[in-house]
Backbone as numpy.savetxt, mean C-alpha at the origin, in Angstrom:
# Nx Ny Nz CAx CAy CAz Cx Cy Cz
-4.47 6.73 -10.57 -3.49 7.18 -9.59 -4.26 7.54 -8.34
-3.98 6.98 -7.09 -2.58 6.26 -6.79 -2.76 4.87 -7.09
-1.86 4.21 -7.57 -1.30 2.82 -7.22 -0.80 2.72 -5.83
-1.39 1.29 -5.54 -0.42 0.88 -3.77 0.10 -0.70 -4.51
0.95 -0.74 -4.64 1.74 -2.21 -4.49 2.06 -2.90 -2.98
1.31 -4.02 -2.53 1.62 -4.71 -1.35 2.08 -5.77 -1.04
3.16 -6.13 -0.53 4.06 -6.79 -0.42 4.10 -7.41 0.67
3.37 -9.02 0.98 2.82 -9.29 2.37 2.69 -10.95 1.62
2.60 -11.70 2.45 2.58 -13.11 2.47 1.09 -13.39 1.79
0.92 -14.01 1.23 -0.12 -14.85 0.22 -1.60 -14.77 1.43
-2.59 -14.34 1.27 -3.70 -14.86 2.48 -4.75 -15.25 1.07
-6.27 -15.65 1.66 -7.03 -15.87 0.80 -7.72 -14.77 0.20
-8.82 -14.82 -0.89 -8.78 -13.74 -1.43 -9.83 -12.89 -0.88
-10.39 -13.10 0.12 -11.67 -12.60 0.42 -10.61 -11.47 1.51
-9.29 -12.03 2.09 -9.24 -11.18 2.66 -8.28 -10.17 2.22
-7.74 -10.13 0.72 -7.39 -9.48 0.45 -8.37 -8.24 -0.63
-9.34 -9.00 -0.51 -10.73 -8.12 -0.98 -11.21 -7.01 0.42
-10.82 -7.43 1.62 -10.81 -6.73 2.55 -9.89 -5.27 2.13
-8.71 -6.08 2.33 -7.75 -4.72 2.50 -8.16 -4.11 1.19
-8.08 -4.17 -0.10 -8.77 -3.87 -1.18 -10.04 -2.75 -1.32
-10.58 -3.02 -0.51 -11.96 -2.05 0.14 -11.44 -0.67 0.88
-10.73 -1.74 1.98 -10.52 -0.58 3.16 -9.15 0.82 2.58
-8.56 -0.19 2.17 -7.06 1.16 0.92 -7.99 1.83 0.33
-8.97 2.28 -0.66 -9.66 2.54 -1.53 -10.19 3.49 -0.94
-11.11 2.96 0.46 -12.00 3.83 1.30 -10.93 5.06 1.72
-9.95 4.35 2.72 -8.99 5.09 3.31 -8.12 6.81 2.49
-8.11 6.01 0.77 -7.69 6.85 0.29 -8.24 7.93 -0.20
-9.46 7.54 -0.30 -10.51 8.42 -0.80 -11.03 9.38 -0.15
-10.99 8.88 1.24 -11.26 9.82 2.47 -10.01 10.88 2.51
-8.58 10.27 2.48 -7.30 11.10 2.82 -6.97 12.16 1.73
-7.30 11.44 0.45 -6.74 12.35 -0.59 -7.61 12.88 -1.76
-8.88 12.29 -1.16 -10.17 13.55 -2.02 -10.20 12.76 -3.49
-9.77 11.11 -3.70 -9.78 10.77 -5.01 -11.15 9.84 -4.84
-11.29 9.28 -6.23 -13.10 8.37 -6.75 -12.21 6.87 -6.76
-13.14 6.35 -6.32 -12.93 5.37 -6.60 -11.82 4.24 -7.19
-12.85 4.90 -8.83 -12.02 4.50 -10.08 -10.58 5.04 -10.41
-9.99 5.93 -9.26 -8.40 6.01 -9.71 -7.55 5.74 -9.00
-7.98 4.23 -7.90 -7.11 3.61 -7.12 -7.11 2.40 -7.20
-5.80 1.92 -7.70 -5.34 0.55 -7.84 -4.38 -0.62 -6.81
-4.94 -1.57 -6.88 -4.31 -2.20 -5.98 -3.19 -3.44 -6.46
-2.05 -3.92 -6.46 -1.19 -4.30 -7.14 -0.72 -5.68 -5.69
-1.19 -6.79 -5.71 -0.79 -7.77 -4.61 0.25 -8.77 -5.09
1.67 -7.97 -4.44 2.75 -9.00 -4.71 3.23 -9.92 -3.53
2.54 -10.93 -3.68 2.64 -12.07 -2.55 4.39 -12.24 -2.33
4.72 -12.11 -1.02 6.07 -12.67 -0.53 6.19 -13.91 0.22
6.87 -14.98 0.14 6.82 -15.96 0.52 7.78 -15.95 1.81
7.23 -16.54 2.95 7.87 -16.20 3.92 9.48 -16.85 4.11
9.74 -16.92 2.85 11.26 -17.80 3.22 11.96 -16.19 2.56
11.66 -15.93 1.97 12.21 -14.69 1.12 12.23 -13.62 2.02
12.32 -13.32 3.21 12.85 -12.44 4.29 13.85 -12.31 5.12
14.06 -11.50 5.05 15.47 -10.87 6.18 15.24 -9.65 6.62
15.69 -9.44 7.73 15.39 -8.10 8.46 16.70 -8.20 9.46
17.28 -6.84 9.64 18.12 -6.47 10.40 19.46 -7.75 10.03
20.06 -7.85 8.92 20.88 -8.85 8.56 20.55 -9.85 9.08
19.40 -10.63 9.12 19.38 -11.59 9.78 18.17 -12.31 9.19
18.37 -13.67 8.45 17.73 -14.40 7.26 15.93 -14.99 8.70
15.15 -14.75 8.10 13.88 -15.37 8.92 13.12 -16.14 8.54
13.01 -17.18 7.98 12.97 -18.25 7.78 11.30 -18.23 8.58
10.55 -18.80 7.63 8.95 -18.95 8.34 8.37 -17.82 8.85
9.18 -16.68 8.29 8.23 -15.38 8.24 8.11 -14.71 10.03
9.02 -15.09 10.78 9.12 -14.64 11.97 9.06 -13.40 12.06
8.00 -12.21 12.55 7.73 -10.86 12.29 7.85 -10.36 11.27
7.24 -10.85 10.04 7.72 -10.46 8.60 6.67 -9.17 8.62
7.60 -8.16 8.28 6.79 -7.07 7.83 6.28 -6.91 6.55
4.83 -6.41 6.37 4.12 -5.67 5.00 4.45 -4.49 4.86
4.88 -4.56 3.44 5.14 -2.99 2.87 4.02 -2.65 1.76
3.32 -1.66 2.43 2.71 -0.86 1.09 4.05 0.41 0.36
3.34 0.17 -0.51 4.09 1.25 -1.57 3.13 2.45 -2.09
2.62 3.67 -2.13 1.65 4.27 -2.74 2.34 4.87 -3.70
2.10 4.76 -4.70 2.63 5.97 -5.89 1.29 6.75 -6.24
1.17 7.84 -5.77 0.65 9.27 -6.26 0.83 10.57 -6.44
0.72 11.55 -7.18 0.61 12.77 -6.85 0.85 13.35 -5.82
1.88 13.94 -5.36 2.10 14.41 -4.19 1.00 15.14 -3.13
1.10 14.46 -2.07 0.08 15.12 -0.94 0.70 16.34 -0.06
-0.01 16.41 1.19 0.25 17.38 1.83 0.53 16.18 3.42
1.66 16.97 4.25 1.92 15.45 5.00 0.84 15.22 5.69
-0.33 16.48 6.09 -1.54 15.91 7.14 -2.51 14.80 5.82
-2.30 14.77 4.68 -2.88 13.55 3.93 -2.10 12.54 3.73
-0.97 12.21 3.68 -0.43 11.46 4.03 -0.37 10.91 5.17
-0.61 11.54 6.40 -0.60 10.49 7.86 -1.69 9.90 7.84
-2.84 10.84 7.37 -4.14 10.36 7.21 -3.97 9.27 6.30
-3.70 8.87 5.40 -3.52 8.10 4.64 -2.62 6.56 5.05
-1.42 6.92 5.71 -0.74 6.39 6.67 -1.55 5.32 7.76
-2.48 5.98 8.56 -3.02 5.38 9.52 -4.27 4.82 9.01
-5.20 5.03 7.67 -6.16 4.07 7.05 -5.21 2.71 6.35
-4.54 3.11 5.97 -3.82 2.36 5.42 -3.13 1.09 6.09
-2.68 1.45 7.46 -2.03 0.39 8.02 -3.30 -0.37 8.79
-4.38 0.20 9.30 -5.28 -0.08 10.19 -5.94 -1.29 9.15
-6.24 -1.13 7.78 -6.87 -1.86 6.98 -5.72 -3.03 6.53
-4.60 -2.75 7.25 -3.77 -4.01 6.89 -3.59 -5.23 8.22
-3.77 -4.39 9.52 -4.15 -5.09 10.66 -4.74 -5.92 10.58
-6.24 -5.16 10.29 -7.54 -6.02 10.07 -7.52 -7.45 9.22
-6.92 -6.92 7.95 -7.19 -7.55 6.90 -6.06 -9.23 7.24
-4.40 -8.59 7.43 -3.36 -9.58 8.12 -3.74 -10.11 9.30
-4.08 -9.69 10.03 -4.20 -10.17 11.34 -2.70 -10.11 12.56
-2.15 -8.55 11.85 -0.80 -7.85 12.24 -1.01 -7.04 13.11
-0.12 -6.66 14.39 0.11 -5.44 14.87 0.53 -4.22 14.01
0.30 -2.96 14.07 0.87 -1.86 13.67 2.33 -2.05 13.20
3.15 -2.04 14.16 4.61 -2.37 14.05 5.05 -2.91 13.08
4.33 -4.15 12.15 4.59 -5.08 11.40 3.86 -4.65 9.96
3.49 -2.86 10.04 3.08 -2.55 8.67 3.96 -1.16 8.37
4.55 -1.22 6.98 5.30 0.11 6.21 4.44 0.12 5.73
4.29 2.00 5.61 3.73 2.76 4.19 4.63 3.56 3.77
5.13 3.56 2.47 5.91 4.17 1.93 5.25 5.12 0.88
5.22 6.64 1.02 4.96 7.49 -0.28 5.98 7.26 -1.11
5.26 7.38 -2.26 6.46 7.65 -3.55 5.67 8.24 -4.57
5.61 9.89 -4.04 4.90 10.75 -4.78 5.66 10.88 -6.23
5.22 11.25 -7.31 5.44 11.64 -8.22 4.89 12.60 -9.16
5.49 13.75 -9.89 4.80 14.90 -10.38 4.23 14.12 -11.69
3.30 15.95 -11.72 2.92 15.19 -13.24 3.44 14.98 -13.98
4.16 15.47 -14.18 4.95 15.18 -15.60 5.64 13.88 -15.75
5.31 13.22 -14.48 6.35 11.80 -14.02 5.54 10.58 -14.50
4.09 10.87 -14.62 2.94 9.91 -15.15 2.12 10.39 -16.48
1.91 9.24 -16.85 1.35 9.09 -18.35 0.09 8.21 -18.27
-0.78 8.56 -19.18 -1.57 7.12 -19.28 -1.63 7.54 -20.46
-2.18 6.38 -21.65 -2.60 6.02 -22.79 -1.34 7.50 -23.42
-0.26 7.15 -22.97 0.90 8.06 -24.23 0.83 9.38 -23.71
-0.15 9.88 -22.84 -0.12 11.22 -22.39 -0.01 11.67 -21.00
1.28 12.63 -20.78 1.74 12.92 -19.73 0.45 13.63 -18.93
0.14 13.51 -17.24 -1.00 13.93 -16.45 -0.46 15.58 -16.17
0.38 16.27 -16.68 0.75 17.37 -16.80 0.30 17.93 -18.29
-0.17 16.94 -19.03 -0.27 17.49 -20.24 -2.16 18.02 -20.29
């Protein structure tokens, strides 16, 4: 924990080994975690599979990336911090303006996560 699920058009893998690095770094810096308890989850969207503002976009015309973070609830100055590594390493990595990146928290308590059968509250 955290997981980030990213939701962004297919690139090659070196540069999703980019963003991969830079989320990791970013988070580690924002929210005081190692390494080993940040996962990265790449769900390629195909640019026909968009719409924005009711309106179908076809060839990915300003298609926005959404990260998703699921962790442990922060504090919001780690979250912006987190916010702005986060999108900056998606710039880089996409070759996007700001504008064209979501980060979405979706904190969850402990008691909301488990690994191997045992709640992180337990």
């Amino acid at each position: 924990m955290p997981y980030v699920e990213v939701l962004a058009p297919q690139v090659p893998n070196q540069r999703k080994a980019a963003l991969a690095k830079s989320v990791t770094d970013g988070l580690m810096t924002a929210f005081g975690v190692t390494a080993d308890t940040v996962t990265l989850y790449f769900l390629p969207i195909s640019p026909d599979d968009y719409a924005h503002a009711g309106e179908f976009e076809p060839q990915g015309a300003g298609q926005r990336i959404l990260l998703k973070v699921h962790a442990f609830r922060r504090t919001e100055a780690e979250r912006r911090a987190a916010a702005i590594a986060l999108t900056r390493g998606v710039c880089s990595a996409y070759g996007v303006p700001g504008d064209d990146v979501a980060v979405y928290f979706l904190d969850r308590d402990r008691s909301e996560v488990a690994h191997d059968s045992k709640l992180a509250s337990d």
